[in-house]
Structures are given as C-alpha cells and as structure tokens.
Short mmCIF file of C-alpha atoms and ligand atoms in Angstrom, two decimals:
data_model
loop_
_atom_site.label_atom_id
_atom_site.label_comp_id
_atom_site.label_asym_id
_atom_site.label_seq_id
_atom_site.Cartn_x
_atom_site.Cartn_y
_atom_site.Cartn_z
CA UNK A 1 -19.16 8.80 -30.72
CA UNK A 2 -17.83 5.26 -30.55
CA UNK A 3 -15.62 3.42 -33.80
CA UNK A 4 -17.34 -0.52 -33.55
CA UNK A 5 -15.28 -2.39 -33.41
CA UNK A 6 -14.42 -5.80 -35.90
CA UNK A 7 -16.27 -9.18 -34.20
CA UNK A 8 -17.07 -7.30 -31.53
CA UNK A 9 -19.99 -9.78 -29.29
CA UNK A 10 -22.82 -7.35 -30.07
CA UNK A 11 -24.92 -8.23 -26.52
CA UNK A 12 -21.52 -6.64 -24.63
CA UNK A 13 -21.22 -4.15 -27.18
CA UNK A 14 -24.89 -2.64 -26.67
CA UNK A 15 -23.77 -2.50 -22.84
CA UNK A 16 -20.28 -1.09 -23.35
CA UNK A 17 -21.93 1.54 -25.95
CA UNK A 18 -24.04 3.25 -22.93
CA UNK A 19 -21.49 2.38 -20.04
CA UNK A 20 -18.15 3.90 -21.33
CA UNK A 21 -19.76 7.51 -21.98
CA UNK A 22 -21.82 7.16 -18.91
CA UNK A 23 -18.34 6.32 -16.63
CA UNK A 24 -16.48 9.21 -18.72
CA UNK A 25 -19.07 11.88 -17.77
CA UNK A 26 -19.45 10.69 -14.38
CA UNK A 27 -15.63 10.73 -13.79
CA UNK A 28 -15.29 14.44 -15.17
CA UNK A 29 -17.17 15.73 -12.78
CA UNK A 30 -17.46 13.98 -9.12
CA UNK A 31 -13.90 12.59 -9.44
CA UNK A 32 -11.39 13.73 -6.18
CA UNK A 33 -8.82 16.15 -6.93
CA UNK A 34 -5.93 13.76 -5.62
CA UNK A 35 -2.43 15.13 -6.23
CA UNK A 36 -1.24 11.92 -8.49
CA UNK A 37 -4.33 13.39 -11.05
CA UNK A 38 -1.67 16.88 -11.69
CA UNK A 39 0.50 14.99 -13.46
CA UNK A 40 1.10 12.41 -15.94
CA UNK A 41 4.98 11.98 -15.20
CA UNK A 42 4.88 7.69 -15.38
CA UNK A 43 7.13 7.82 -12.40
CA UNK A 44 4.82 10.18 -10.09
CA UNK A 45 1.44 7.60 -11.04
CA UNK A 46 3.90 4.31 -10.40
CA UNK A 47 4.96 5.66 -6.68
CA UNK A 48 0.99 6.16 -6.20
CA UNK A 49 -0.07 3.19 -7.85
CA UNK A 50 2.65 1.00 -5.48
CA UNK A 51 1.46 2.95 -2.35
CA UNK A 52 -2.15 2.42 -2.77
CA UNK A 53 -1.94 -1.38 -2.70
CA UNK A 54 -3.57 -2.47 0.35
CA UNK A 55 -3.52 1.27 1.71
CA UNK A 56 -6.41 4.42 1.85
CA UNK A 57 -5.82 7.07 -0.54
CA UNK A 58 -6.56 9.92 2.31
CA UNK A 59 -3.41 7.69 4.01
CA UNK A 60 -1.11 7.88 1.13
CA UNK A 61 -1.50 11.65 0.10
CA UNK A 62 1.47 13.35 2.44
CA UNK A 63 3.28 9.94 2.16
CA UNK A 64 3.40 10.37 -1.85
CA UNK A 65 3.93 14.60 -1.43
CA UNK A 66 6.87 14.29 0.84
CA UNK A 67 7.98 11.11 -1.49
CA UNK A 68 8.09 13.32 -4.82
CA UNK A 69 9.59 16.17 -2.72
CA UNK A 70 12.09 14.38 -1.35
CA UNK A 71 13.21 11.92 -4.70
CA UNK A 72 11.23 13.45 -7.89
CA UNK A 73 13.27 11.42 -10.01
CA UNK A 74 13.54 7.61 -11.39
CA UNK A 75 17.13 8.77 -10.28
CA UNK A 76 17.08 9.64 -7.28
CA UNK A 77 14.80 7.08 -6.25
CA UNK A 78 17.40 4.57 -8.02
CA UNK A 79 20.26 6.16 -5.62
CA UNK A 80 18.78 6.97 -2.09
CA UNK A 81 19.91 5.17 0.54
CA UNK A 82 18.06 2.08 1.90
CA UNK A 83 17.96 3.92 5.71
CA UNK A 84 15.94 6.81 3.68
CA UNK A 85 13.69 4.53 1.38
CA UNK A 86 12.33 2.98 4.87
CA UNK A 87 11.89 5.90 6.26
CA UNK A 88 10.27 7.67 3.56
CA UNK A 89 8.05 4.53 3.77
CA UNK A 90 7.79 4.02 7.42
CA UNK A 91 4.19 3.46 8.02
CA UNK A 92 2.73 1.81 4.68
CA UNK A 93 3.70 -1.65 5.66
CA UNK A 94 4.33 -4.42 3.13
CA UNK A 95 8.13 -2.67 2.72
CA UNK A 96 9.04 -5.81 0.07
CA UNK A 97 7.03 -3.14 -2.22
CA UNK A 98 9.51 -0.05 -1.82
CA UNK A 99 12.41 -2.27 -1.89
CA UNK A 100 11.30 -3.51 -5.50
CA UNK A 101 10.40 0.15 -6.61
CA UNK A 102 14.01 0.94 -6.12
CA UNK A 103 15.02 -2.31 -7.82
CA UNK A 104 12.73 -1.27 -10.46
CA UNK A 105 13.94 2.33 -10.72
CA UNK A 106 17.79 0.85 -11.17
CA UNK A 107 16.72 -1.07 -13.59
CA UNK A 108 15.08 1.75 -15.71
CA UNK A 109 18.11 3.62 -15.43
CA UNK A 110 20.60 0.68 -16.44
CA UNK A 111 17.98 -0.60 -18.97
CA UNK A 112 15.94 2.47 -20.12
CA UNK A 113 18.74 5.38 -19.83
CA UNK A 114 16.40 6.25 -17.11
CA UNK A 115 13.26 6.93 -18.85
CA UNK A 116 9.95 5.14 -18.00
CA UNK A 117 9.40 2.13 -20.73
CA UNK A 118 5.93 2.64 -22.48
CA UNK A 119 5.40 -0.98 -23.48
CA UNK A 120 3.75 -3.07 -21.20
CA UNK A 121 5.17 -6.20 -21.32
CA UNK A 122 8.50 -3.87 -20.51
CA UNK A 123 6.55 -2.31 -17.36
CA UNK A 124 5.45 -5.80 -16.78
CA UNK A 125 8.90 -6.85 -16.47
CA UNK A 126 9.80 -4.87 -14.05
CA UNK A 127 10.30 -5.86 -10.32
CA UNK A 128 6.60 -5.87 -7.69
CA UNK A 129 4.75 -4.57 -10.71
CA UNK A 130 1.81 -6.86 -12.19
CA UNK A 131 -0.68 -6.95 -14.51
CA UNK A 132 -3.01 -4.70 -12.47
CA UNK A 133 -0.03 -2.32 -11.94
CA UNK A 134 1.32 -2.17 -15.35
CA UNK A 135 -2.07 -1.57 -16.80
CA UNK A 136 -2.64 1.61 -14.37
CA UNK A 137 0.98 2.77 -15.31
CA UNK A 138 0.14 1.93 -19.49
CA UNK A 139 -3.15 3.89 -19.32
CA UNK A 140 -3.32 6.52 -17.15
CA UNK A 141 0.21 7.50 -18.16
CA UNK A 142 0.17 6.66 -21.77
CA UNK A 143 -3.36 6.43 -22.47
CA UNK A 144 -2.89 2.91 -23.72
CA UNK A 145 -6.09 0.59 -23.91
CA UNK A 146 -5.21 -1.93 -21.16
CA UNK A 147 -7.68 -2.98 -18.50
CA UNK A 148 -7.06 -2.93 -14.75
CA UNK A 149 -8.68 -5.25 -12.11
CA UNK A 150 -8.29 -4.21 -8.75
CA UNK A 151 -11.07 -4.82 -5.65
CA UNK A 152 -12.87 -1.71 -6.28
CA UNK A 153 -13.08 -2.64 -10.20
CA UNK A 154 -13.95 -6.39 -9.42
CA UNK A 155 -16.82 -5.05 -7.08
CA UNK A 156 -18.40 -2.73 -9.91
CA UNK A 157 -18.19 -5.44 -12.73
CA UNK A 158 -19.55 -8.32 -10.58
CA UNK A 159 -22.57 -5.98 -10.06
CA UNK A 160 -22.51 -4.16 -13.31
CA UNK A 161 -22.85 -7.19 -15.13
CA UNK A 162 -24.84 -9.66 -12.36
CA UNK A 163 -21.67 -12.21 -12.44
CA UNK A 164 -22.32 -15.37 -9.65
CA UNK A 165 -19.41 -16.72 -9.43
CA UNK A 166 -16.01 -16.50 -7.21
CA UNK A 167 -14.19 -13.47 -9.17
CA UNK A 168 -11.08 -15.93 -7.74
CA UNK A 169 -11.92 -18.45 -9.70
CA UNK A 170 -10.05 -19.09 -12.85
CA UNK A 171 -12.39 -19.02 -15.39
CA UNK A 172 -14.47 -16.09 -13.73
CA UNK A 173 -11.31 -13.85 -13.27
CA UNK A 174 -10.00 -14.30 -16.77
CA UNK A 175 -13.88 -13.04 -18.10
CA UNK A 176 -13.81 -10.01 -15.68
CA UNK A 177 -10.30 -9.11 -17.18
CA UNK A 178 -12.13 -9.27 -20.49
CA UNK A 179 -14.98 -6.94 -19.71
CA UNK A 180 -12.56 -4.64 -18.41
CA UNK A 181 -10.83 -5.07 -20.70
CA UNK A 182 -14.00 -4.46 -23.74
CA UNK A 183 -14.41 -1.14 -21.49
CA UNK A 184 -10.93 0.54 -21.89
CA UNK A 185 -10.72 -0.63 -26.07
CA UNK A 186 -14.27 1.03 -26.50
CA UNK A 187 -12.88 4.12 -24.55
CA UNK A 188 -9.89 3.92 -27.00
CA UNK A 189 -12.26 4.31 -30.05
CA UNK A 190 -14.14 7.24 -28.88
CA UNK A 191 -13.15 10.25 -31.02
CA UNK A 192 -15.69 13.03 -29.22
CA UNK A 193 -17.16 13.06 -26.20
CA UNK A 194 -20.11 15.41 -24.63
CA UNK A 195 -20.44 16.44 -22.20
CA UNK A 196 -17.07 18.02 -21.56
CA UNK A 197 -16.10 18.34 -17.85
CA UNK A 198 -17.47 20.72 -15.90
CA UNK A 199 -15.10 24.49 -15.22
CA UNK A 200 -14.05 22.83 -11.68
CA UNK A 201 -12.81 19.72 -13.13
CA UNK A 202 -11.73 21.53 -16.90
CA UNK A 203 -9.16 23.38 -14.52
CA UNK A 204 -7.51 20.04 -12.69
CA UNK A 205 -7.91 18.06 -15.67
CA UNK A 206 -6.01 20.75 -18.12
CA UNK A 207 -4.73 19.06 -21.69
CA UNK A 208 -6.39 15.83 -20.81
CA UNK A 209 -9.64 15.65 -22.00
CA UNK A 210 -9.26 13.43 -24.32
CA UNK A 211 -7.44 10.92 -22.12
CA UNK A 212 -10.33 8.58 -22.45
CA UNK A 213 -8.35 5.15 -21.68
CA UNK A 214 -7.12 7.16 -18.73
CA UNK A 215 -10.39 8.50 -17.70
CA UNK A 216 -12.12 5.15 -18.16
CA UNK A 217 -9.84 3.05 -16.09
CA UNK A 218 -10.23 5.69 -13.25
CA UNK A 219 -13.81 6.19 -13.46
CA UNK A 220 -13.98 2.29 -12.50
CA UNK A 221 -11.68 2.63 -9.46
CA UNK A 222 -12.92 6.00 -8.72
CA UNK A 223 -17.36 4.26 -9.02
CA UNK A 224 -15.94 1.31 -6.38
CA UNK A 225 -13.99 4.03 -3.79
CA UNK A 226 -16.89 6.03 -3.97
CA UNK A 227 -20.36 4.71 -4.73
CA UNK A 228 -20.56 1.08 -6.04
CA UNK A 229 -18.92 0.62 -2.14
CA UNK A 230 -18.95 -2.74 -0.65
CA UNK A 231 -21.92 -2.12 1.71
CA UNK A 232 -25.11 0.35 0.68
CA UNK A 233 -23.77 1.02 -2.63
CA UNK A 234 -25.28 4.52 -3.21
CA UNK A 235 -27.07 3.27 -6.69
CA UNK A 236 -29.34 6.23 -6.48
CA UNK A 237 -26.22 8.33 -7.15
CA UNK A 238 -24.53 6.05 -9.64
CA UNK A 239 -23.66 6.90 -13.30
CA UNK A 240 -24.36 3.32 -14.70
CA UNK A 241 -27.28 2.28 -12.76
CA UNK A 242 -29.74 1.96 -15.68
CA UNK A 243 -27.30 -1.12 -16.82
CA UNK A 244 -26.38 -2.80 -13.71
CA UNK A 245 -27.70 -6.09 -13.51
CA UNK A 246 -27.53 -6.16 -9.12
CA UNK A 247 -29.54 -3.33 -9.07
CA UNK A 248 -32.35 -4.50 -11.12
CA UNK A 249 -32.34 -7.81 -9.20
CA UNK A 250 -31.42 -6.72 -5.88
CA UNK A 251 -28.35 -8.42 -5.42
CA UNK A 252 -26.20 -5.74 -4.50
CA UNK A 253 -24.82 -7.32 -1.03
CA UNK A 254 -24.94 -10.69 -2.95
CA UNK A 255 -22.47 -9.50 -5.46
CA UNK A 256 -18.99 -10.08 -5.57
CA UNK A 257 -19.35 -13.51 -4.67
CA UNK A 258 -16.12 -13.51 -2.49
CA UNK A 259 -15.84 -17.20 -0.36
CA UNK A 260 -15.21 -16.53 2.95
CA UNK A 261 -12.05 -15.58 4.39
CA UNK A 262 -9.92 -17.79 6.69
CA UNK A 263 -10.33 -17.09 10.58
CA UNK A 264 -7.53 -14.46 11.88
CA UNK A 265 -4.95 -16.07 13.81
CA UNK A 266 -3.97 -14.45 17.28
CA UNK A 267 -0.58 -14.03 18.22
CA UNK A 268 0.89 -12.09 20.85
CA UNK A 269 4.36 -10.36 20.98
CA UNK A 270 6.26 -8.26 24.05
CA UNK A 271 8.16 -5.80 23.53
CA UNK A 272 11.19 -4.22 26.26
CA UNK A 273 11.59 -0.95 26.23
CA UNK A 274 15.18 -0.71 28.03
CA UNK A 275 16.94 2.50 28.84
CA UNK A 276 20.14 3.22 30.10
CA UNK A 277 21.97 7.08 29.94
CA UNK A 278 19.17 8.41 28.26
CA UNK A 279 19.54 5.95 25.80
CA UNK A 280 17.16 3.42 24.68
CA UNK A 281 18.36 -0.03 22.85
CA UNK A 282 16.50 -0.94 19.39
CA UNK A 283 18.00 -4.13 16.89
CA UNK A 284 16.98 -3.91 12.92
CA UNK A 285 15.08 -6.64 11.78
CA UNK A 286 17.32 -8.74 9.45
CA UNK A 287 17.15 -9.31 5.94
CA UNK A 288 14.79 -12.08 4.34
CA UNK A 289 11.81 -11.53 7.29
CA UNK A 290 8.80 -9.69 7.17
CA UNK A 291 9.66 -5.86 7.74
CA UNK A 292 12.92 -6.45 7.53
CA UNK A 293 15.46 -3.73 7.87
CA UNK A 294 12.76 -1.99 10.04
CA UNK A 295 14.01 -0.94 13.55
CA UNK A 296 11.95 -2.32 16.73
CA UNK A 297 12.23 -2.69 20.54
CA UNK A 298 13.83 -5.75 21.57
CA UNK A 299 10.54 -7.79 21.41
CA UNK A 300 9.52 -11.88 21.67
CA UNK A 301 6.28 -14.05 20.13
CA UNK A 302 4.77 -15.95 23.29
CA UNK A 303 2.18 -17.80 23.85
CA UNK A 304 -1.31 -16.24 23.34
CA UNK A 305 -2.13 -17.08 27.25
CA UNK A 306 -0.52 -15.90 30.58
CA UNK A 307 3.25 -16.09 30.14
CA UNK A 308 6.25 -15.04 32.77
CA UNK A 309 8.22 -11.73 31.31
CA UNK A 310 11.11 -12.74 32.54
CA UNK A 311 11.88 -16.35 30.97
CA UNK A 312 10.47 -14.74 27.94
CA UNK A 313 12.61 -11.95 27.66
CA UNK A 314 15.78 -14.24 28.44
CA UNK A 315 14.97 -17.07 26.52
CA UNK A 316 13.87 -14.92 23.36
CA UNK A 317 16.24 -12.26 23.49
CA UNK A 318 19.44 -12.49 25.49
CA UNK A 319 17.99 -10.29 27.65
CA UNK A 320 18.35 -10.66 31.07
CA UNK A 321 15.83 -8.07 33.09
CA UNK A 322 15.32 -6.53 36.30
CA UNK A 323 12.05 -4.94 36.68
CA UNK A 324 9.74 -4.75 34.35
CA UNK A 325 6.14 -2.01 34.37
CA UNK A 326 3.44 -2.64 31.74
CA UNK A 327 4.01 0.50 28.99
CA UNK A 328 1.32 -0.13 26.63
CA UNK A 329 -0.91 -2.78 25.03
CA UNK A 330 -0.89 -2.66 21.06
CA UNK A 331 -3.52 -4.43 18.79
CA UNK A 332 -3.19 -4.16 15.09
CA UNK A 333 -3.24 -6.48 11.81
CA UNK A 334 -1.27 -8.10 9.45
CA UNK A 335 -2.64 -9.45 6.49
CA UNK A 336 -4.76 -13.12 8.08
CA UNK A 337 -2.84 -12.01 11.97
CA UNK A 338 -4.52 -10.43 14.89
CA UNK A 339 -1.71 -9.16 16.74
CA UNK A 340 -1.45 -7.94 20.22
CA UNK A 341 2.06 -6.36 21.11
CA UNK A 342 3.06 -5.76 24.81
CA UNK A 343 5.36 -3.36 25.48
CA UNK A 344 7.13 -2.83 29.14
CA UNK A 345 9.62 -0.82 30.46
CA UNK A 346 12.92 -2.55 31.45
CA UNK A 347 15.92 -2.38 33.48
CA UNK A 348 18.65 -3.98 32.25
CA UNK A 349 20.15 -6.63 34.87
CA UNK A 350 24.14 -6.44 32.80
CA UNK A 351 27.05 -6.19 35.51
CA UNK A 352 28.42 -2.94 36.21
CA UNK A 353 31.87 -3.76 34.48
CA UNK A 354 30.13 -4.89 31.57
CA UNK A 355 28.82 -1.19 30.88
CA UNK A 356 32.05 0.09 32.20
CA UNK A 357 33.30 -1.32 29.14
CA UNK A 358 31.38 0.21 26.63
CA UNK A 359 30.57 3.36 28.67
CA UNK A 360 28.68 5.51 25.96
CA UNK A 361 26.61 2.53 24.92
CA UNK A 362 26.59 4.04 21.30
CA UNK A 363 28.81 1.57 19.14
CA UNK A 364 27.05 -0.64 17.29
CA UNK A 365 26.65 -3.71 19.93
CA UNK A 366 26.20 -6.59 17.03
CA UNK A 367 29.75 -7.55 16.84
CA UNK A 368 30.46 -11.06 17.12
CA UNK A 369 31.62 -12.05 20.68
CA UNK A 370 29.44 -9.46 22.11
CA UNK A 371 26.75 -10.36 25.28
CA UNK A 372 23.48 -10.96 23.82
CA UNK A 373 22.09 -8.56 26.27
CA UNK A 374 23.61 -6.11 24.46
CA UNK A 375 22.36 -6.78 21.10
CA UNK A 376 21.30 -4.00 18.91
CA UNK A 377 22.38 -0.33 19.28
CA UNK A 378 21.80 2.60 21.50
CA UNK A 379 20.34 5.62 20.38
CA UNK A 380 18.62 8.75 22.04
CA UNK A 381 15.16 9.48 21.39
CA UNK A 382 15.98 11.95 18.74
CA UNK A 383 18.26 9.43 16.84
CA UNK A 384 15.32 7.24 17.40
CA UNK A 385 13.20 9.30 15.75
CA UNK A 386 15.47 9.47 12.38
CA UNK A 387 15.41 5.23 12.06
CA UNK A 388 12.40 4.18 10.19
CA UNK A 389 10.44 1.70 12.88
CA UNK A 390 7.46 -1.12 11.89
CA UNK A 391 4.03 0.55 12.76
CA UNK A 392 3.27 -1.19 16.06
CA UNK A 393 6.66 -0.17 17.23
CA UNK A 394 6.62 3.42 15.92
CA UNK A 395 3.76 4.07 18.50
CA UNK A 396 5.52 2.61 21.60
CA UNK A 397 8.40 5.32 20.32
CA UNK A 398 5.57 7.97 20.44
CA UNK A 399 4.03 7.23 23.77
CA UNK A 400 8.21 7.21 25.04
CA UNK A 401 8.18 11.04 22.99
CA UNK A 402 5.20 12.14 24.82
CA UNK A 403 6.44 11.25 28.01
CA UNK A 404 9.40 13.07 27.64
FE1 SF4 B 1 -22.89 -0.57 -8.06
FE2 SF4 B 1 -25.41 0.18 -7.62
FE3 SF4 B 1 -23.99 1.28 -9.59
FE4 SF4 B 1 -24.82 -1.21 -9.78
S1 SF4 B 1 -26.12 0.61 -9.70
S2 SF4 B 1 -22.77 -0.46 -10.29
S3 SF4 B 1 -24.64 -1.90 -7.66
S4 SF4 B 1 -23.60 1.45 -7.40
#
C-alpha cells in the first residue's frame, strides 16, 4: 500500500503507483547476492559505492573482500599507510578516489568521533563523495528517501519515461533527478508490501524487508546492470515493461539520448625495463599527476609515429642505454586516451665506477646531486611485487614474474 502524497502531480503519481511495487518485487527476487548486500555497516556500502565508479562489480568483489579484511574500520582506513592504501587499490585506477576516502575517513574520525554521519548534506560534505554517492550511502544505509542518478539509472528513466533529450543537459538532468527522486519518496510511504521475497532472497536479505528506500534505489541500478542494458534491453524479462514509454514506441536504442563522445586521442609511451644484480630500477610517480604515487618502469610519451629508443630514453629520462629488445606492446584506456605502452629491456650504459659507488644499488637513488641515470630505486622482483604499480605497468612486472 502506498501513503499519497500532498500536491503530488497525479499523471507521475499513477506511474510511480505501479512502478515502485513492480521494482520492489522484481529486486527481491532476481537481485545478485553481492557481498556489499550482507551488511548495512555505512562504511562497508561507501568503500563499494567509491570502487564501483567507473569499474565492473564482478571486478570489484575480491578488491572490496580483501579491503574490509584488511581495514574493517573508518579507523583503520583513517590510519593505514599511503604505500598500503595504493596497494590495496592497485588496479582500480582513478587513485584521486582512495586518496579522498582516507581524507574522508580522517575526517569522520576528527569530526564524527569516528562514526558515519547520517545527514546528507554531512555525507555530502565529505571529500570525492557527491550527490550520487551520498544518496547511495543515505539510502541503502539509512533507508533515507534520497534519489540516486548514476548511468545505469539514467538509462532506465530515459526509457521508462520516453525522455528525448540530452540527460546532460541542464534542464533534462535536474527532471531525471526528480523522477528519481518521486520513486524513492513513494518507496518511503509504502507501509506493506506483497509479495515478500522469495526463501533464497528472505535468507540474504535477513531484517531488511522493509528497507524499501534501500530496495528501490537498488532495484534501479540493479534493472540497468542487468536488463534495461544499453544494447537489446531484455524487455521481455523486465519488471516495469507495461509502463515504459521506449518499449511501447520502439525507441529502446534511441533512448538515452547521449551526444556523441569526443574521438579518443592516441598516445604512445615506452617503457625500460633495466636490470642490474638482479635488480630492476622503478621511480614513483610524483604528487599532483595522474596516478601519482604509483610505481612504474622508467617510461617516456613520444611521438605516435616511428621514433629512435635511444634519444628518447636519454632525452626523457636521464637514461642513457645500451641495448635495447622489444619486451611487450601494451594497449589500454584512460578515460578519452588510447594508449599504447612499449616496454623494452635495457642495459644500462653508467660507468663502472659509477656503480662501484653505490654497489648494492638499493638506497634510494633520488637524492639531489645524484646521475639522472640513476633515478628511482632498485628493488628485486619480490620487493617489486609489494609496491603498488599503475595497471599498464603492473603487467610488464608480470610478464618479468613469468619469466623468472
Ligand atoms: Fe528498459 Fe525495456 Fe524495461 Fe523499458 S521495458 S525499462 S526499455 S528493459
């Protein structure tokens, strides 16, 4: 049973009345059993909420187990060391976002004695977390009534509702937010709700079935991940297909109206893999660039056609080499980049008595004064293996590891 609600536009009303229930049922029962849906600790559902931007759930399952094994606390996440946040996060990318979760998690503890603020303009407040992220927090946690907007819930409203226009535009975005946002308030009202879930989902979803704001929100995510996908929406399959405007017009791979996306930019990078002793040299990317703090092979951005490797690696690194033998060719993106990373093995042309001088080739080599061929540190393949590397870089570590 829904409450109506005071002034409530009765043409979105009549929709929300049949969509909210529909969403709820649908949710109790096809939902995945992710690990983040055990628990309703604010913390646990921030850490998830922060590693699913821009990343696959099936990705960021062990990342978030070995996450909450490793710092189950707002505490301890407020007191690990940078060297173990990055490595803890060492393959998610966008590493600006576990930097501000531990900004975040200081602040709870200075501001909040350590526990998780329920008010959202207070979870607003806090560092890398925005309206979409707040609202997950508020209702999935707390069971507030505030709407979320992600992809996946822009994708199912545009449809839902037969909206035309750029969901980036202004005026279109702020309307979405409101029929989200209609959604999540009707769920709030709703004091009974039939059919209850199903003895496979009753089990996972123990004490929480009447977390209808909760449910609701996720239902939305959960209809885009699964069904309401962004091609060959399975409509056949879907909960709130009697509704949806697309489907009754056909305009299902019309629908969202997205412009077009600017045209990826190449760039290509190479990377020297340089050994000496058994040891390999790596430099940490400095503070205020993208990845920073991440470790990497001592690498340069050339030109996207033919280059020489050896004016390259000299002019972009303070490297002077010897030979060089093509390791690996890497190809991966970043955000609006296409990048393709080189990687070659090295020998390092530095004069005998410069070694001599620093014969285990393990103190840190960044001190001023130092020969910028000997930049960055040394470390073994097993110390290599503790640092936390960017992606591209991680697998020119591997193919070293499987060579032996
Ligand atoms: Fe999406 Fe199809 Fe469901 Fe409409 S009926 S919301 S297009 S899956």
């Amino acid at each position: 049973m829904i409450l109506p609600l005071p002034g409530e536009r009765a043409g979105v009303r009549t929709a929300v009345q049949s969509i909210v229930p529909a969403l709820l049922s649908w949710f109790c029962t096809s939902a995945r059993d992710l690990p983040w849906r055990h628990t309703r600790d604010p913390y646990a559902i921030w850490v998830s909420e922060i590693m699913l931007q821009q990343t696959q759930v099936k990705t960021v399952i062990p990342y978030w187990e070995r996450w909450m094994q490793e710092l189950p606390t707002i505490r301890a996440a407020a007191r690990a060391t940078p060297a173990k946040l990055h490595k803890l996060w060492e393959g998610l990318g966008y590493y600006t976002r576990v930097r501000n979760l531990q900004k975040s998690a200081q602040q709870i503890i200075t501001n909040y004695d350590g526990k998780f603020p329920q008010n959202f303009e207070a979870v607003l407040a806090l560092p890398g977390i925005g309206r979409y992220t707040a609202g997950a927090i508020c209702s999935i946690a707390f069971n507030q009534p505030i709407p979320i907007l992600d992809g996946n819930v822009i994708r199912v409203l545009t449809r839902l509702y037969g909206i035309p226009t750029d969901p980036r535009e202004k005026q279109t975005n702020t309307r979405l937010w409101q029929l989200a946002g209609d959604l999540v308030l009707h769920a709030s009202r709703i004091t009974h709700h039939a059919p209850r879930p199903n003895s496979r989902t009753r089990t996972r979803m123990k004490d929480e079935d009447d977390q209808y704001c909760s449910h609701l929100n996720q239902s939305l995510m959960e209809l885009g991940a699964l069904v309401c996908t962004p091609r060959s929406p399975d409509c056949a399959a879907c909960p709130v297909q009697k509704t949806c405007v697309a489907r009754k017009r056909n305009l299902q791979e019309q629908l969202p109206n997205l412009s077009k996306r600017e045209v990826p930019t190449e760039r290509r990078f190479i990377a020297f893999v340089v050994e000496r002793n058994g040891k390999f040299l790596v430099r940490q990317r400095r503070d205020g660039v993208v990845n920073a703090h991440l470790w990497e092979f001592p690498n340069v951005e050339v030109g996207t056609r033919v280059c020489d490797l050896q004016p390259s690696a000299a002019k972009g690194l303070g490297l002077r080499t010897t030979e060089t033998k093509p390791l690996r060719t890497i190809k991966h993106s970043i955000t609006r980049y296409r990048i393709t990373l080189e990687a070659w093995r090295a020998e390092l042309a530095v004069p005998a008595r410069v070694l001599a001088s620093d014969p285990d080739q393990s103190l840190n080599t960044n001190s001023p004064g130092r020969r910028p061929e000997l930049q960055g540190e040394w470390r073994t393949l097993a110390q290599l293996h503790q640092l936390a590397f960017t992606s591209a870089h991680k697998k020119i570590l591997g193919i070293l590891e499987k060579r032996g």
